Short mmCIF file of N, CA and C and ligand atoms in Angstrom, two decimals:
data_model
loop_
_atom_site.label_atom_id
_atom_site.label_comp_id
_atom_site.label_asym_id
_atom_site.label_seq_id
_atom_site.Cartn_x
_atom_site.Cartn_y
_atom_site.Cartn_z
N MET A 283 -58.23 17.78 -127.49
CA MET A 283 -59.26 16.73 -127.45
C MET A 283 -59.00 15.81 -126.26
N ASN A 284 -60.07 15.42 -125.62
CA ASN A 284 -59.96 14.56 -124.45
C ASN A 284 -60.39 13.15 -124.85
N GLU A 285 -59.70 12.14 -124.33
CA GLU A 285 -59.98 10.77 -124.77
C GLU A 285 -61.35 10.27 -124.31
N LYS A 286 -61.91 10.86 -123.25
CA LYS A 286 -63.19 10.40 -122.71
C LYS A 286 -64.38 11.27 -123.10
N LEU A 287 -64.13 12.52 -123.44
CA LEU A 287 -65.23 13.45 -123.73
C LEU A 287 -65.12 13.92 -125.17
N SER A 288 -66.23 13.84 -125.91
CA SER A 288 -66.18 14.29 -127.30
C SER A 288 -66.16 15.82 -127.34
N ARG A 289 -65.70 16.34 -128.45
CA ARG A 289 -65.67 17.79 -128.64
C ARG A 289 -67.09 18.37 -128.54
N ASP A 290 -68.07 17.64 -129.07
CA ASP A 290 -69.46 18.12 -129.01
C ASP A 290 -69.97 18.21 -127.57
N LEU A 291 -69.62 17.20 -126.78
CA LEU A 291 -70.07 17.21 -125.39
C LEU A 291 -69.38 18.32 -124.60
N ILE A 292 -68.11 18.53 -124.85
CA ILE A 292 -67.39 19.63 -124.19
C ILE A 292 -68.06 20.96 -124.55
N SER A 293 -68.37 21.15 -125.83
CA SER A 293 -69.03 22.38 -126.27
C SER A 293 -70.37 22.56 -125.58
N GLU A 294 -71.13 21.48 -125.54
CA GLU A 294 -72.47 21.57 -124.93
C GLU A 294 -72.35 21.96 -123.45
N LEU A 295 -71.39 21.37 -122.75
CA LEU A 295 -71.21 21.70 -121.33
C LEU A 295 -70.82 23.17 -121.16
N ILE A 296 -69.95 23.65 -122.02
CA ILE A 296 -69.51 25.05 -121.90
C ILE A 296 -70.67 26.00 -122.21
N VAL A 297 -71.45 25.69 -123.25
CA VAL A 297 -72.60 26.54 -123.59
C VAL A 297 -73.59 26.55 -122.42
N LYS A 298 -73.86 25.38 -121.85
CA LYS A 298 -74.84 25.31 -120.74
C LYS A 298 -74.30 26.04 -119.50
N ALA A 299 -73.00 25.94 -119.26
CA ALA A 299 -72.41 26.68 -118.13
C ALA A 299 -72.56 28.19 -118.37
N GLY A 300 -72.37 28.61 -119.60
CA GLY A 300 -72.53 30.03 -119.94
C GLY A 300 -73.97 30.50 -119.75
N GLU A 301 -74.92 29.64 -120.12
CA GLU A 301 -76.33 30.00 -119.93
C GLU A 301 -76.66 30.10 -118.44
N ALA A 302 -76.12 29.17 -117.64
CA ALA A 302 -76.37 29.20 -116.19
C ALA A 302 -75.75 30.45 -115.56
N ARG A 303 -74.60 30.85 -116.10
CA ARG A 303 -73.92 32.06 -115.58
C ARG A 303 -74.82 33.28 -115.68
N GLU A 304 -75.70 33.31 -116.67
CA GLU A 304 -76.62 34.45 -116.82
C GLU A 304 -77.54 34.59 -115.61
N PHE A 305 -77.75 33.51 -114.89
CA PHE A 305 -78.62 33.54 -113.70
C PHE A 305 -77.84 33.85 -112.42
N SER A 306 -76.52 34.03 -112.53
CA SER A 306 -75.71 34.30 -111.34
C SER A 306 -76.33 35.41 -110.50
N TYR A 307 -76.44 35.13 -109.19
CA TYR A 307 -76.90 36.18 -108.26
C TYR A 307 -75.66 36.61 -107.49
N SER A 308 -75.02 37.65 -107.98
CA SER A 308 -73.73 38.03 -107.40
C SER A 308 -73.60 39.54 -107.26
N PRO A 309 -74.57 40.17 -106.53
CA PRO A 309 -74.54 41.63 -106.40
C PRO A 309 -73.36 42.14 -105.57
N TYR A 310 -72.72 41.27 -104.79
CA TYR A 310 -71.65 41.74 -103.89
C TYR A 310 -70.28 41.66 -104.55
N SER A 311 -70.00 40.58 -105.22
CA SER A 311 -68.70 40.46 -105.90
C SER A 311 -68.77 40.91 -107.36
N GLY A 312 -69.94 40.82 -107.96
CA GLY A 312 -70.04 41.09 -109.39
C GLY A 312 -69.37 40.04 -110.25
N PHE A 313 -68.93 38.93 -109.62
CA PHE A 313 -68.23 37.86 -110.34
C PHE A 313 -69.25 36.77 -110.66
N LYS A 314 -69.55 36.64 -111.93
CA LYS A 314 -70.63 35.74 -112.35
C LYS A 314 -70.06 34.40 -112.79
N VAL A 315 -70.58 33.33 -112.16
CA VAL A 315 -70.05 32.00 -112.43
C VAL A 315 -71.18 31.08 -112.86
N GLY A 316 -70.91 30.26 -113.87
CA GLY A 316 -71.85 29.22 -114.29
C GLY A 316 -71.12 27.89 -114.36
N ALA A 317 -71.85 26.83 -114.05
CA ALA A 317 -71.26 25.49 -114.11
C ALA A 317 -72.25 24.54 -114.75
N ALA A 318 -71.72 23.53 -115.44
CA ALA A 318 -72.57 22.47 -116.01
C ALA A 318 -71.89 21.14 -115.70
N LEU A 319 -72.64 20.30 -114.99
CA LEU A 319 -72.13 19.04 -114.46
C LEU A 319 -72.71 17.88 -115.28
N LEU A 320 -71.84 16.98 -115.73
CA LEU A 320 -72.26 15.85 -116.56
C LEU A 320 -72.34 14.59 -115.70
N THR A 321 -73.51 13.93 -115.72
CA THR A 321 -73.66 12.70 -114.94
C THR A 321 -73.10 11.52 -115.75
N ASP A 322 -73.00 10.37 -115.07
CA ASP A 322 -72.51 9.16 -115.75
C ASP A 322 -73.46 8.72 -116.86
N LYS A 323 -74.70 9.24 -116.83
CA LYS A 323 -75.68 8.88 -117.87
C LYS A 323 -75.83 10.00 -118.91
N ASP A 324 -74.86 10.92 -118.92
CA ASP A 324 -74.84 12.04 -119.86
C ASP A 324 -76.00 13.02 -119.70
N GLU A 325 -76.51 13.12 -118.47
CA GLU A 325 -77.46 14.20 -118.18
C GLU A 325 -76.63 15.40 -117.71
N ILE A 326 -77.19 16.59 -117.88
CA ILE A 326 -76.46 17.79 -117.49
C ILE A 326 -77.25 18.57 -116.45
N TYR A 327 -76.59 18.88 -115.33
CA TYR A 327 -77.17 19.73 -114.28
C TYR A 327 -76.37 21.01 -114.23
N THR A 328 -77.07 22.14 -114.25
CA THR A 328 -76.36 23.41 -114.24
C THR A 328 -76.48 24.11 -112.89
N GLY A 329 -75.62 25.11 -112.68
CA GLY A 329 -75.70 25.90 -111.46
C GLY A 329 -75.03 27.24 -111.65
N CYS A 330 -75.41 28.19 -110.80
CA CYS A 330 -74.74 29.50 -110.78
C CYS A 330 -74.37 29.81 -109.34
N ASN A 331 -73.52 30.82 -109.17
CA ASN A 331 -73.23 31.25 -107.79
C ASN A 331 -74.37 32.10 -107.26
N ILE A 332 -74.60 31.95 -105.96
CA ILE A 332 -75.72 32.62 -105.30
C ILE A 332 -75.18 33.29 -104.04
N GLU A 333 -75.09 34.62 -104.08
CA GLU A 333 -74.51 35.34 -102.94
C GLU A 333 -75.60 35.77 -101.97
N ASN A 334 -75.15 36.37 -100.86
CA ASN A 334 -76.08 36.71 -99.78
C ASN A 334 -75.56 37.96 -99.06
N ALA A 335 -76.49 38.80 -98.59
CA ALA A 335 -76.11 40.03 -97.90
C ALA A 335 -75.27 39.74 -96.66
N ALA A 336 -75.44 38.56 -96.08
CA ALA A 336 -74.63 38.19 -94.91
C ALA A 336 -73.31 37.52 -95.33
N TYR A 337 -73.03 37.51 -96.61
CA TYR A 337 -71.80 37.01 -97.23
C TYR A 337 -71.56 35.50 -97.09
N SER A 338 -71.38 34.99 -95.85
CA SER A 338 -70.96 33.59 -95.74
C SER A 338 -71.98 32.56 -96.25
N PRO A 339 -73.27 32.84 -96.26
CA PRO A 339 -74.17 31.81 -96.81
C PRO A 339 -74.08 31.63 -98.33
N GLY A 340 -73.27 32.41 -99.01
CA GLY A 340 -73.19 32.30 -100.47
C GLY A 340 -72.77 30.91 -100.91
N ASN A 341 -73.17 30.56 -102.13
CA ASN A 341 -72.83 29.24 -102.67
C ASN A 341 -72.21 29.39 -104.05
N CYS A 342 -71.21 28.57 -104.31
CA CYS A 342 -70.55 28.59 -105.63
C CYS A 342 -71.42 27.89 -106.69
N ALA A 343 -71.16 28.23 -107.93
CA ALA A 343 -71.88 27.62 -109.06
C ALA A 343 -71.71 26.10 -109.08
N GLU A 344 -70.50 25.64 -108.82
CA GLU A 344 -70.21 24.20 -108.90
C GLU A 344 -71.03 23.44 -107.87
N ARG A 345 -71.05 23.98 -106.65
CA ARG A 345 -71.83 23.28 -105.61
C ARG A 345 -73.32 23.37 -105.87
N THR A 346 -73.78 24.47 -106.43
CA THR A 346 -75.20 24.54 -106.80
C THR A 346 -75.54 23.39 -107.75
N ALA A 347 -74.69 23.19 -108.74
CA ALA A 347 -74.95 22.11 -109.73
C ALA A 347 -74.90 20.74 -109.06
N VAL A 348 -73.90 20.51 -108.21
CA VAL A 348 -73.79 19.21 -107.54
C VAL A 348 -75.00 18.97 -106.65
N PHE A 349 -75.39 19.97 -105.89
CA PHE A 349 -76.50 19.77 -104.95
C PHE A 349 -77.83 19.58 -105.69
N LYS A 350 -78.00 20.28 -106.80
CA LYS A 350 -79.21 20.04 -107.60
C LYS A 350 -79.25 18.59 -108.07
N ALA A 351 -78.13 18.09 -108.57
CA ALA A 351 -78.09 16.72 -109.11
C ALA A 351 -78.30 15.69 -107.99
N VAL A 352 -77.58 15.85 -106.90
CA VAL A 352 -77.67 14.86 -105.81
C VAL A 352 -79.08 14.86 -105.23
N SER A 353 -79.69 16.03 -105.17
CA SER A 353 -81.06 16.11 -104.60
C SER A 353 -82.09 15.48 -105.53
N GLU A 354 -81.66 15.16 -106.75
CA GLU A 354 -82.55 14.43 -107.67
C GLU A 354 -82.07 13.00 -107.89
N GLY A 355 -81.22 12.54 -106.98
CA GLY A 355 -80.82 11.14 -106.99
C GLY A 355 -79.63 10.81 -107.87
N LYS A 356 -78.95 11.80 -108.44
CA LYS A 356 -77.78 11.56 -109.30
C LYS A 356 -76.52 11.73 -108.46
N THR A 357 -75.72 10.70 -108.37
CA THR A 357 -74.55 10.77 -107.49
C THR A 357 -73.26 10.31 -108.17
N SER A 358 -73.30 10.21 -109.48
CA SER A 358 -72.10 9.75 -110.20
C SER A 358 -71.87 10.68 -111.39
N PHE A 359 -70.66 11.23 -111.47
CA PHE A 359 -70.40 12.29 -112.43
C PHE A 359 -69.12 12.07 -113.22
N LYS A 360 -69.11 12.64 -114.45
CA LYS A 360 -67.95 12.48 -115.34
C LYS A 360 -67.16 13.76 -115.55
N ALA A 361 -67.84 14.90 -115.52
CA ALA A 361 -67.14 16.15 -115.84
C ALA A 361 -67.95 17.35 -115.38
N ILE A 362 -67.25 18.48 -115.26
CA ILE A 362 -67.95 19.75 -115.00
C ILE A 362 -67.27 20.84 -115.82
N ALA A 363 -68.08 21.71 -116.40
CA ALA A 363 -67.53 22.89 -117.09
C ALA A 363 -67.83 24.12 -116.25
N ILE A 364 -66.87 25.04 -116.22
CA ILE A 364 -67.01 26.26 -115.42
C ILE A 364 -66.62 27.45 -116.31
N ILE A 365 -67.45 28.49 -116.24
CA ILE A 365 -67.13 29.71 -116.98
C ILE A 365 -67.47 30.89 -116.08
N ALA A 366 -66.56 31.85 -115.96
CA ALA A 366 -66.74 32.90 -114.96
C ALA A 366 -66.02 34.18 -115.35
N GLY A 367 -66.57 35.27 -114.83
CA GLY A 367 -65.93 36.56 -115.02
C GLY A 367 -66.91 37.66 -114.65
N LYS A 368 -66.37 38.87 -114.42
CA LYS A 368 -67.26 39.98 -114.05
C LYS A 368 -68.10 40.40 -115.25
N ASN A 369 -67.48 40.83 -116.32
CA ASN A 369 -68.23 41.16 -117.53
C ASN A 369 -67.68 40.35 -118.67
N GLU A 370 -66.50 40.72 -119.13
CA GLU A 370 -65.81 39.91 -120.11
C GLU A 370 -65.22 38.69 -119.40
N ILE A 371 -65.12 37.61 -120.11
CA ILE A 371 -64.49 36.42 -119.51
C ILE A 371 -63.04 36.40 -119.97
N THR A 372 -62.14 36.74 -119.04
CA THR A 372 -60.74 36.92 -119.42
C THR A 372 -59.84 35.81 -118.90
N ASP A 373 -60.34 35.01 -117.97
CA ASP A 373 -59.49 33.98 -117.35
C ASP A 373 -60.19 32.63 -117.31
N TYR A 374 -59.39 31.59 -117.16
CA TYR A 374 -59.92 30.27 -116.84
C TYR A 374 -60.15 30.26 -115.32
N THR A 375 -61.33 29.83 -114.89
CA THR A 375 -61.63 29.80 -113.45
C THR A 375 -61.68 28.36 -112.97
N SER A 376 -60.92 28.08 -111.92
CA SER A 376 -60.91 26.72 -111.37
C SER A 376 -61.76 26.69 -110.10
N PRO A 377 -62.26 25.51 -109.74
CA PRO A 377 -63.15 25.43 -108.57
C PRO A 377 -62.41 25.72 -107.26
N CYS A 378 -63.10 26.37 -106.34
CA CYS A 378 -62.49 26.68 -105.04
C CYS A 378 -62.26 25.38 -104.27
N GLY A 379 -61.53 25.48 -103.17
CA GLY A 379 -61.18 24.29 -102.39
C GLY A 379 -62.40 23.54 -101.85
N ILE A 380 -63.40 24.29 -101.43
CA ILE A 380 -64.59 23.63 -100.88
C ILE A 380 -65.30 22.85 -101.99
N CYS A 381 -65.40 23.45 -103.17
CA CYS A 381 -66.05 22.74 -104.29
C CYS A 381 -65.24 21.52 -104.71
N ARG A 382 -63.92 21.61 -104.67
CA ARG A 382 -63.10 20.43 -105.01
C ARG A 382 -63.43 19.29 -104.05
N GLN A 383 -63.56 19.61 -102.76
CA GLN A 383 -63.86 18.56 -101.78
C GLN A 383 -65.27 18.01 -102.00
N VAL A 384 -66.22 18.87 -102.33
CA VAL A 384 -67.61 18.40 -102.56
C VAL A 384 -67.65 17.50 -103.80
N LEU A 385 -66.96 17.89 -104.87
CA LEU A 385 -66.91 17.04 -106.07
C LEU A 385 -66.25 15.71 -105.75
N ARG A 386 -65.20 15.75 -104.94
CA ARG A 386 -64.41 14.56 -104.59
C ARG A 386 -65.28 13.46 -104.00
N GLU A 387 -66.32 13.86 -103.29
CA GLU A 387 -67.21 12.91 -102.63
C GLU A 387 -67.86 11.95 -103.63
N PHE A 388 -68.10 12.44 -104.85
CA PHE A 388 -68.95 11.70 -105.80
C PHE A 388 -68.22 11.19 -107.03
N VAL A 389 -66.90 11.37 -107.10
CA VAL A 389 -66.20 11.01 -108.34
C VAL A 389 -64.92 10.26 -108.05
N ASN A 390 -64.45 9.59 -109.11
CA ASN A 390 -63.08 9.07 -109.08
C ASN A 390 -62.19 10.22 -109.58
N PRO A 391 -61.34 10.79 -108.72
CA PRO A 391 -60.60 12.00 -109.11
C PRO A 391 -59.73 11.82 -110.36
N LYS A 392 -59.30 10.57 -110.60
CA LYS A 392 -58.45 10.33 -111.79
C LYS A 392 -59.26 10.35 -113.08
N GLU A 393 -60.57 10.16 -112.97
CA GLU A 393 -61.41 10.06 -114.17
C GLU A 393 -62.48 11.13 -114.26
N PHE A 394 -62.34 12.16 -113.43
CA PHE A 394 -63.32 13.25 -113.48
C PHE A 394 -62.62 14.48 -114.07
N TYR A 395 -63.26 15.06 -115.10
CA TYR A 395 -62.63 16.15 -115.85
C TYR A 395 -63.24 17.50 -115.50
N VAL A 396 -62.37 18.44 -115.19
CA VAL A 396 -62.79 19.82 -114.91
C VAL A 396 -62.42 20.66 -116.13
N ILE A 397 -63.45 21.19 -116.77
CA ILE A 397 -63.27 22.00 -117.99
C ILE A 397 -63.36 23.46 -117.58
N MET A 398 -62.24 24.17 -117.65
CA MET A 398 -62.22 25.58 -117.25
C MET A 398 -62.21 26.38 -118.55
N ALA A 399 -63.32 27.08 -118.80
CA ALA A 399 -63.53 27.66 -120.14
C ALA A 399 -63.51 29.18 -120.14
N LYS A 400 -62.96 29.70 -121.23
CA LYS A 400 -63.14 31.13 -121.52
C LYS A 400 -64.22 31.27 -122.59
N SER A 401 -64.31 30.28 -123.45
CA SER A 401 -65.34 30.25 -124.50
C SER A 401 -65.45 28.80 -124.97
N GLU A 402 -66.36 28.58 -125.91
CA GLU A 402 -66.56 27.23 -126.44
C GLU A 402 -65.28 26.64 -127.03
N ASN A 403 -64.43 27.51 -127.55
CA ASN A 403 -63.22 27.03 -128.22
C ASN A 403 -61.93 27.31 -127.47
N ASP A 404 -62.06 27.84 -126.27
CA ASP A 404 -60.87 28.21 -125.51
C ASP A 404 -61.06 27.72 -124.07
N TYR A 405 -60.44 26.60 -123.77
CA TYR A 405 -60.63 25.99 -122.44
C TYR A 405 -59.42 25.14 -122.08
N LYS A 406 -59.31 24.88 -120.78
CA LYS A 406 -58.29 23.95 -120.28
C LYS A 406 -59.03 22.81 -119.60
N ILE A 407 -58.51 21.59 -119.72
CA ILE A 407 -59.11 20.45 -119.02
C ILE A 407 -58.07 19.84 -118.10
N MET A 408 -58.46 19.64 -116.85
CA MET A 408 -57.60 18.93 -115.89
C MET A 408 -58.46 17.91 -115.15
N THR A 409 -57.83 16.85 -114.69
CA THR A 409 -58.58 15.92 -113.85
C THR A 409 -58.69 16.51 -112.44
N LEU A 410 -59.69 16.02 -111.68
CA LEU A 410 -59.79 16.48 -110.29
C LEU A 410 -58.54 16.06 -109.51
N GLU A 411 -57.96 14.92 -109.86
CA GLU A 411 -56.73 14.46 -109.19
C GLU A 411 -55.60 15.48 -109.38
N GLU A 412 -55.50 16.04 -110.59
CA GLU A 412 -54.46 17.04 -110.84
C GLU A 412 -54.71 18.32 -110.03
N LEU A 413 -55.98 18.70 -109.94
CA LEU A 413 -56.32 19.94 -109.23
C LEU A 413 -56.31 19.76 -107.71
N PHE A 414 -56.49 18.51 -107.28
CA PHE A 414 -56.75 18.26 -105.85
C PHE A 414 -56.08 16.95 -105.45
N PRO A 415 -54.72 16.94 -105.46
CA PRO A 415 -54.01 15.68 -105.19
C PRO A 415 -54.09 15.27 -103.71
N MET A 416 -53.87 13.99 -103.48
CA MET A 416 -53.83 13.44 -102.11
C MET A 416 -55.09 13.80 -101.32
N SER A 417 -56.23 13.73 -102.00
CA SER A 417 -57.46 14.20 -101.35
C SER A 417 -58.02 13.15 -100.41
N PHE A 418 -58.88 13.60 -99.55
CA PHE A 418 -59.57 12.75 -98.58
C PHE A 418 -60.96 12.45 -99.12
N GLY A 419 -61.31 11.16 -99.15
CA GLY A 419 -62.62 10.80 -99.70
C GLY A 419 -63.28 9.70 -98.91
N PRO A 420 -64.45 9.27 -99.37
CA PRO A 420 -65.24 8.28 -98.62
C PRO A 420 -64.46 7.02 -98.29
N GLU A 421 -63.58 6.56 -99.21
CA GLU A 421 -62.87 5.28 -98.95
C GLU A 421 -61.88 5.40 -97.80
N ASN A 422 -61.49 6.61 -97.43
CA ASN A 422 -60.58 6.79 -96.30
C ASN A 422 -61.26 6.44 -94.97
N LEU A 423 -62.58 6.35 -95.01
CA LEU A 423 -63.31 6.01 -93.78
C LEU A 423 -63.59 4.52 -93.67
N ASP A 424 -63.19 3.73 -94.71
CA ASP A 424 -63.48 2.29 -94.70
C ASP A 424 -62.67 1.57 -93.62
N1 LIG B 515 -67.24 31.34 -107.16
C1 LIG B 515 -67.83 30.29 -107.78
O1 LIG B 515 -69.06 30.23 -107.90
N2 LIG B 515 -67.05 29.32 -108.25
C2 LIG B 515 -65.69 29.35 -108.30
O2 LIG B 515 -65.07 28.44 -108.82
C3 LIG B 515 -64.98 30.50 -107.73
C4 LIG B 515 -65.81 31.45 -106.95
C5 LIG B 515 -68.09 32.46 -106.70
C6 LIG B 515 -68.22 32.64 -105.23
C7 LIG B 515 -68.59 34.11 -105.15
O3 LIG B 515 -69.99 34.25 -105.36
C8 LIG B 515 -67.87 34.74 -106.32
O4 LIG B 515 -67.58 33.68 -107.20
C9 LIG B 515 -66.59 35.47 -105.94
O5 LIG B 515 -65.75 34.65 -105.22
#
């Protein structure tokens, strides 16, 4: 149990990440990823990974969710759930380095929770600070 997120909210985020994973466009890797991002107002934005025949234009599920939210004026977030795997979900998947940096832009790393899920009842939670220590963010430019 997390002191800031209720069990119900964690479940809802994992279920929504799983639903978004169904939309994964990943014909090249076959690795299907879904993410569900929680705003400070408890709204949820989902995303999936979107690959491309030219490979490098591909986008991760986490960034899809962040960009959807920011493009609708939401720039403050509390948590993200991620669920991923080719067919069966056998591992906890953590966000790639680029996604960690993109999330870092909009959150307090000590208070933002990354929920890495295998299922609704099997997940690990870490703060962004734990996953991405000594990060560079907007305040470094002040
Ligand atoms: N991917 C994500 O969407 N999120 C992650 O956290 C890890 C990797 C995607 C990128 C690519 O489409 C596929 O998974 C294999 O790397």
